[in-house]
Amino acid sequence: MLNERKPIPVTEAIQRVCDQYVTGETEYVHLSDAYHRVLAEDLLADQDVPGFDRSPYDGYALRAQDISQATDKNPRVLEIVGHIGAGSVYSDRLEEGQAVRIMTGAKIPTGADAVIMLEDTDMFEDKGIPFVSVKKSVKYHDNISFQGEDIQKGTALVEKGTVINPGITALLATFGYAEVPVAKKPVIGVIATGSELLEVDQPLEPGKIRNSNAYMTMAQIKRVGAIPKYFGQLTDDLPESLAKMTEVIKEVDFLITTGGVSVGDFDLLPEIYQEMQADVLFNKVAMRPGSVTTVATLQNQILFGLSGNPSACYVGFELFTKPIIDYYLGKQEVGNQKKEARLAVDIAKNNPFDRFIRGTYSIEQGELFARPAGKDKSNMVHSLATANCLIQLPGGSSGYEKGSQVTIHILE
Ligand code: AMP
Ligand code: MG
């Protein structure tokens, strides 16, 4: 079987997966559930914001010309004809010599053309009538938040495919989106394979290990914004595995299996794909870890055969599964964000394949640096916990020196 496998470059493997992309549907969710979902329609302003001229301060709405000569020593006195808080309106017209006591956010009364702040005034009463003594002048249109000064009607605000953040949530609320059009989350099936696997709640037994991949992968699926559906773990038994996969594929948009894609005696996935008549897009990628990562299609579905080795499984998901989920969701950004960084340490290397090292990046004196997160063998799990990036080291070089420029794939 190994002889039949031709390694292809990582970029080509990613391209082959992305060429298959399937796009999802739109659904509506309540605004309070929209955080972190992908907006499925462009967001356009169908009204001005603010929708009316309003006061940005607590103070008095008045006519600027009435107090143009006002100073501390020579204050001008206006009659207070109304008192409005945010949400209230003064329905009469403000006339010469009048002022309306106005609180932040309240609508500027007709006839008023400026606001003086509370701290530049004194209030008093004379024969039961309230007056304000103004100690400063203001100019025409001073201290008014004008209609549309924040957002003008018709402005394109957020493009579809954007992940909804708290700020976008505020815009959606501002424009009355009680129900928000978002991309429907794909359901991604997860199956772990391997006769050595114990479920997480089982005590350890000789020769056995706990299945960590399934839970790791489900967390990765959630991180991308999809729904994981766990179908349990399978022993390395061909008929059982084939039956299970054939059954569950109907219930999911994509299916991930971990393990069994290598060339060992009990690696059954290649045979299962054959039996299912799936089209294998590739079964060998020029990368470490995860060179045996296999992706196949079956009608509209994609089967991701991720390696059993935990970090290879992790990397395989980030490189191949994440982009396709992003596509499905219609995201603007597909795949992990990439940045250029400098290596903080030497990394010896003797590998013809590209390496993806679990790394941590940090900003030091304004520059981005990356270093390995820990031990980097593909069967090791520890360094996955602290990794916040994958450091990509192109194959074929004898090693990389501290300070070399490298590409990192940001994980969070
Ligand atoms: P495989 O790809 O099936 O040959 O597995 C490669 C290595 O990964 C073996 O050492 C397996 O025991 C280990 N492995 C396979 N599946 C899992 C899993 N779900 N969780 C943790 N380790 C696994
Ligand atoms: Mg196995």
PDB file of N, CA, C and O in Angstrom, residues 149-174:
ATOM      1  N   GLU A 149     -24.883  61.239  12.123  1.00  0.00           N
ATOM      2  CA  GLU A 149     -23.444  61.529  12.233  1.00  0.00           C
ATOM      3  C   GLU A 149     -22.637  60.259  12.535  1.00  0.00           C
ATOM      4  O   GLU A 149     -21.461  60.180  12.233  1.00  0.00           O
ATOM      5  N   ASP A 150     -23.270  59.278  13.120  1.00  0.00           N
ATOM      6  CA  ASP A 150     -22.591  58.005  13.385  1.00  0.00           C
ATOM      7  C   ASP A 150     -22.665  57.129  12.133  1.00  0.00           C
ATOM      8  O   ASP A 150     -21.641  56.742  11.566  1.00  0.00           O
ATOM      9  N   ILE A 151     -23.880  56.873  11.691  1.00  0.00           N
ATOM     10  CA  ILE A 151     -24.083  56.019  10.509  1.00  0.00           C
ATOM     11  C   ILE A 151     -25.158  56.645   9.632  1.00  0.00           C
ATOM     12  O   ILE A 151     -26.230  57.014  10.130  1.00  0.00           O
ATOM     13  N   GLN A 152     -24.869  56.762   8.341  1.00  0.00           N
ATOM     14  CA  GLN A 152     -25.891  57.290   7.437  1.00  0.00           C
ATOM     15  C   GLN A 152     -26.673  56.158   6.812  1.00  0.00           C
ATOM     16  O   GLN A 152     -26.094  55.107   6.476  1.00  0.00           O
ATOM     17  N   LYS A 153     -27.941  56.388   6.668  1.00  0.00           N
ATOM     18  CA  LYS A 153     -28.805  55.402   6.024  1.00  0.00           C
ATOM     19  C   LYS A 153     -28.178  54.958   4.698  1.00  0.00           C
ATOM     20  O   LYS A 153     -27.676  55.786   3.944  1.00  0.00           O
ATOM     21  N   GLY A 154     -28.178  53.657   4.442  1.00  0.00           N
ATOM     22  CA  GLY A 154     -27.634  53.141   3.180  1.00  0.00           C
ATOM     23  C   GLY A 154     -26.182  52.690   3.284  1.00  0.00           C
ATOM     24  O   GLY A 154     -25.659  52.075   2.353  1.00  0.00           O
ATOM     25  N   THR A 155     -25.525  52.993   4.397  1.00  0.00           N
ATOM     26  CA  THR A 155     -24.117  52.598   4.532  1.00  0.00           C
ATOM     27  C   THR A 155     -24.003  51.072   4.652  1.00  0.00           C
ATOM     28  O   THR A 155     -24.786  50.436   5.353  1.00  0.00           O
ATOM     29  N   ALA A 156     -23.013  50.511   3.922  1.00  0.00           N
ATOM     30  CA  ALA A 156     -22.735  49.078   4.076  1.00  0.00           C
ATOM     31  C   ALA A 156     -21.919  48.914   5.342  1.00  0.00           C
ATOM     32  O   ALA A 156     -20.835  49.476   5.475  1.00  0.00           O
ATOM     33  N   LEU A 157     -22.443  48.168   6.283  1.00  0.00           N
ATOM     34  CA  LEU A 157     -21.817  48.115   7.607  1.00  0.00           C
ATOM     35  C   LEU A 157     -20.931  46.896   7.805  1.00  0.00           C
ATOM     36  O   LEU A 157     -19.782  47.013   8.222  1.00  0.00           O
ATOM     37  N   VAL A 158     -21.465  45.731   7.546  1.00  0.00           N
ATOM     38  CA  VAL A 158     -20.702  44.491   7.774  1.00  0.00           C
ATOM     39  C   VAL A 158     -20.967  43.551   6.604  1.00  0.00           C
ATOM     40  O   VAL A 158     -22.123  43.372   6.199  1.00  0.00           O
ATOM     41  N   GLU A 159     -19.901  42.983   6.074  1.00  0.00           N
ATOM     42  CA  GLU A 159     -20.071  42.066   4.947  1.00  0.00           C
ATOM     43  C   GLU A 159     -20.471  40.682   5.418  1.00  0.00           C
ATOM     44  O   GLU A 159     -20.044  40.239   6.494  1.00  0.00           O
ATOM     45  N   LYS A 160     -21.251  40.019   4.596  1.00  0.00           N
ATOM     46  CA  LYS A 160     -21.593  38.644   4.951  1.00  0.00           C
ATOM     47  C   LYS A 160     -20.315  37.814   5.002  1.00  0.00           C
ATOM     48  O   LYS A 160     -19.335  38.113   4.314  1.00  0.00           O
ATOM     49  N   GLY A 161     -20.329  36.804   5.851  1.00  0.00           N
ATOM     50  CA  GLY A 161     -19.118  35.999   6.004  1.00  0.00           C
ATOM     51  C   GLY A 161     -18.259  36.464   7.169  1.00  0.00           C
ATOM     52  O   GLY A 161     -17.237  35.869   7.465  1.00  0.00           O
ATOM     53  N   THR A 162     -18.707  37.533   7.835  1.00  0.00           N
ATOM     54  CA  THR A 162     -17.958  38.030   8.983  1.00  0.00           C
ATOM     55  C   THR A 162     -18.447  37.316  10.251  1.00  0.00           C
ATOM     56  O   THR A 162     -19.651  37.108  10.424  1.00  0.00           O
ATOM     57  N   VAL A 163     -17.495  36.969  11.090  1.00  0.00           N
ATOM     58  CA  VAL A 163     -17.870  36.338  12.359  1.00  0.00           C
ATOM     59  C   VAL A 163     -18.392  37.437  13.290  1.00  0.00           C
ATOM     60  O   VAL A 163     -17.752  38.481  13.446  1.00  0.00           O
ATOM     61  N   ILE A 164     -19.542  37.191  13.868  1.00  0.00           N
ATOM     62  CA  ILE A 164     -20.218  38.230  14.663  1.00  0.00           C
ATOM     63  C   ILE A 164     -19.513  38.417  16.012  1.00  0.00           C
ATOM     64  O   ILE A 164     -19.377  37.469  16.779  1.00  0.00           O
ATOM     65  N   ASN A 165     -19.054  39.624  16.243  1.00  0.00           N
ATOM     66  CA  ASN A 165     -18.394  39.952  17.512  1.00  0.00           C
ATOM     67  C   ASN A 165     -19.345  40.843  18.330  1.00  0.00           C
ATOM     68  O   ASN A 165     -20.434  41.184  17.859  1.00  0.00           O
ATOM     69  N   PRO A 166     -18.960  41.193  19.542  1.00  0.00           N
ATOM     70  CA  PRO A 166     -19.887  42.003  20.346  1.00  0.00           C
ATOM     71  C   PRO A 166     -20.241  43.345  19.689  1.00  0.00           C
ATOM     72  O   PRO A 166     -21.385  43.818  19.813  1.00  0.00           O
ATOM     73  N   GLY A 167     -19.306  43.956  18.982  1.00  0.00           N
ATOM     74  CA  GLY A 167     -19.594  45.226  18.306  1.00  0.00           C
ATOM     75  C   GLY A 167     -20.626  45.055  17.200  1.00  0.00           C
ATOM     76  O   GLY A 167     -21.532  45.878  17.043  1.00  0.00           O
ATOM     77  N   ILE A 168     -20.489  43.986  16.432  1.00  0.00           N
ATOM     78  CA  ILE A 168     -21.465  43.713  15.369  1.00  0.00           C
ATOM     79  C   ILE A 168     -22.824  43.410  15.997  1.00  0.00           C
ATOM     80  O   ILE A 168     -23.872  43.800  15.476  1.00  0.00           O
ATOM     81  N   THR A 169     -22.787  42.754  17.141  1.00  0.00           N
ATOM     82  CA  THR A 169     -24.036  42.478  17.856  1.00  0.00           C
ATOM     83  C   THR A 169     -24.742  43.797  18.186  1.00  0.00           C
ATOM     84  O   THR A 169     -25.964  43.920  18.057  1.00  0.00           O
ATOM     85  N   ALA A 170     -23.957  44.801  18.574  1.00  0.00           N
ATOM     86  CA  ALA A 170     -24.547  46.120  18.877  1.00  0.00           C
ATOM     87  C   ALA A 170     -25.194  46.713  17.623  1.00  0.00           C
ATOM     88  O   ALA A 170     -26.293  47.272  17.682  1.00  0.00           O
ATOM     89  N   LEU A 171     -24.519  46.567  16.474  1.00  0.00           N
ATOM     90  CA  LEU A 171     -25.101  47.094  15.223  1.00  0.00           C
ATOM     91  C   LEU A 171     -26.391  46.360  14.877  1.00  0.00           C
ATOM     92  O   LEU A 171     -27.380  46.976  14.481  1.00  0.00           O
ATOM     93  N   LEU A 172     -26.353  45.049  15.020  1.00  0.00           N
ATOM     94  CA  LEU A 172     -27.549  44.260  14.702  1.00  0.00           C
ATOM     95  C   LEU A 172     -28.721  44.700  15.574  1.00  0.00           C
ATOM     96  O   LEU A 172     -29.853  44.836  15.095  1.00  0.00           O
ATOM     97  N   ALA A 173     -28.441  44.950  16.840  1.00  0.00           N
ATOM     98  CA  ALA A 173     -29.501  45.408  17.737  1.00  0.00           C
ATOM     99  C   ALA A 173     -29.976  46.794  17.316  1.00  0.00           C
ATOM    100  O   ALA A 173     -31.179  47.067  17.250  1.00  0.00           O
ATOM    101  N   THR A 174     -29.025  47.676  16.998  1.00  0.00           N
ATOM    102  CA  THR A 174     -29.361  49.046  16.591  1.00  0.00           C
ATOM    103  C   THR A 174     -30.322  49.044  15.409  1.00  0.00           C
ATOM    104  O   THR A 174     -31.226  49.873  15.328  1.00  0.00           O
TER     105      THR A 174
END
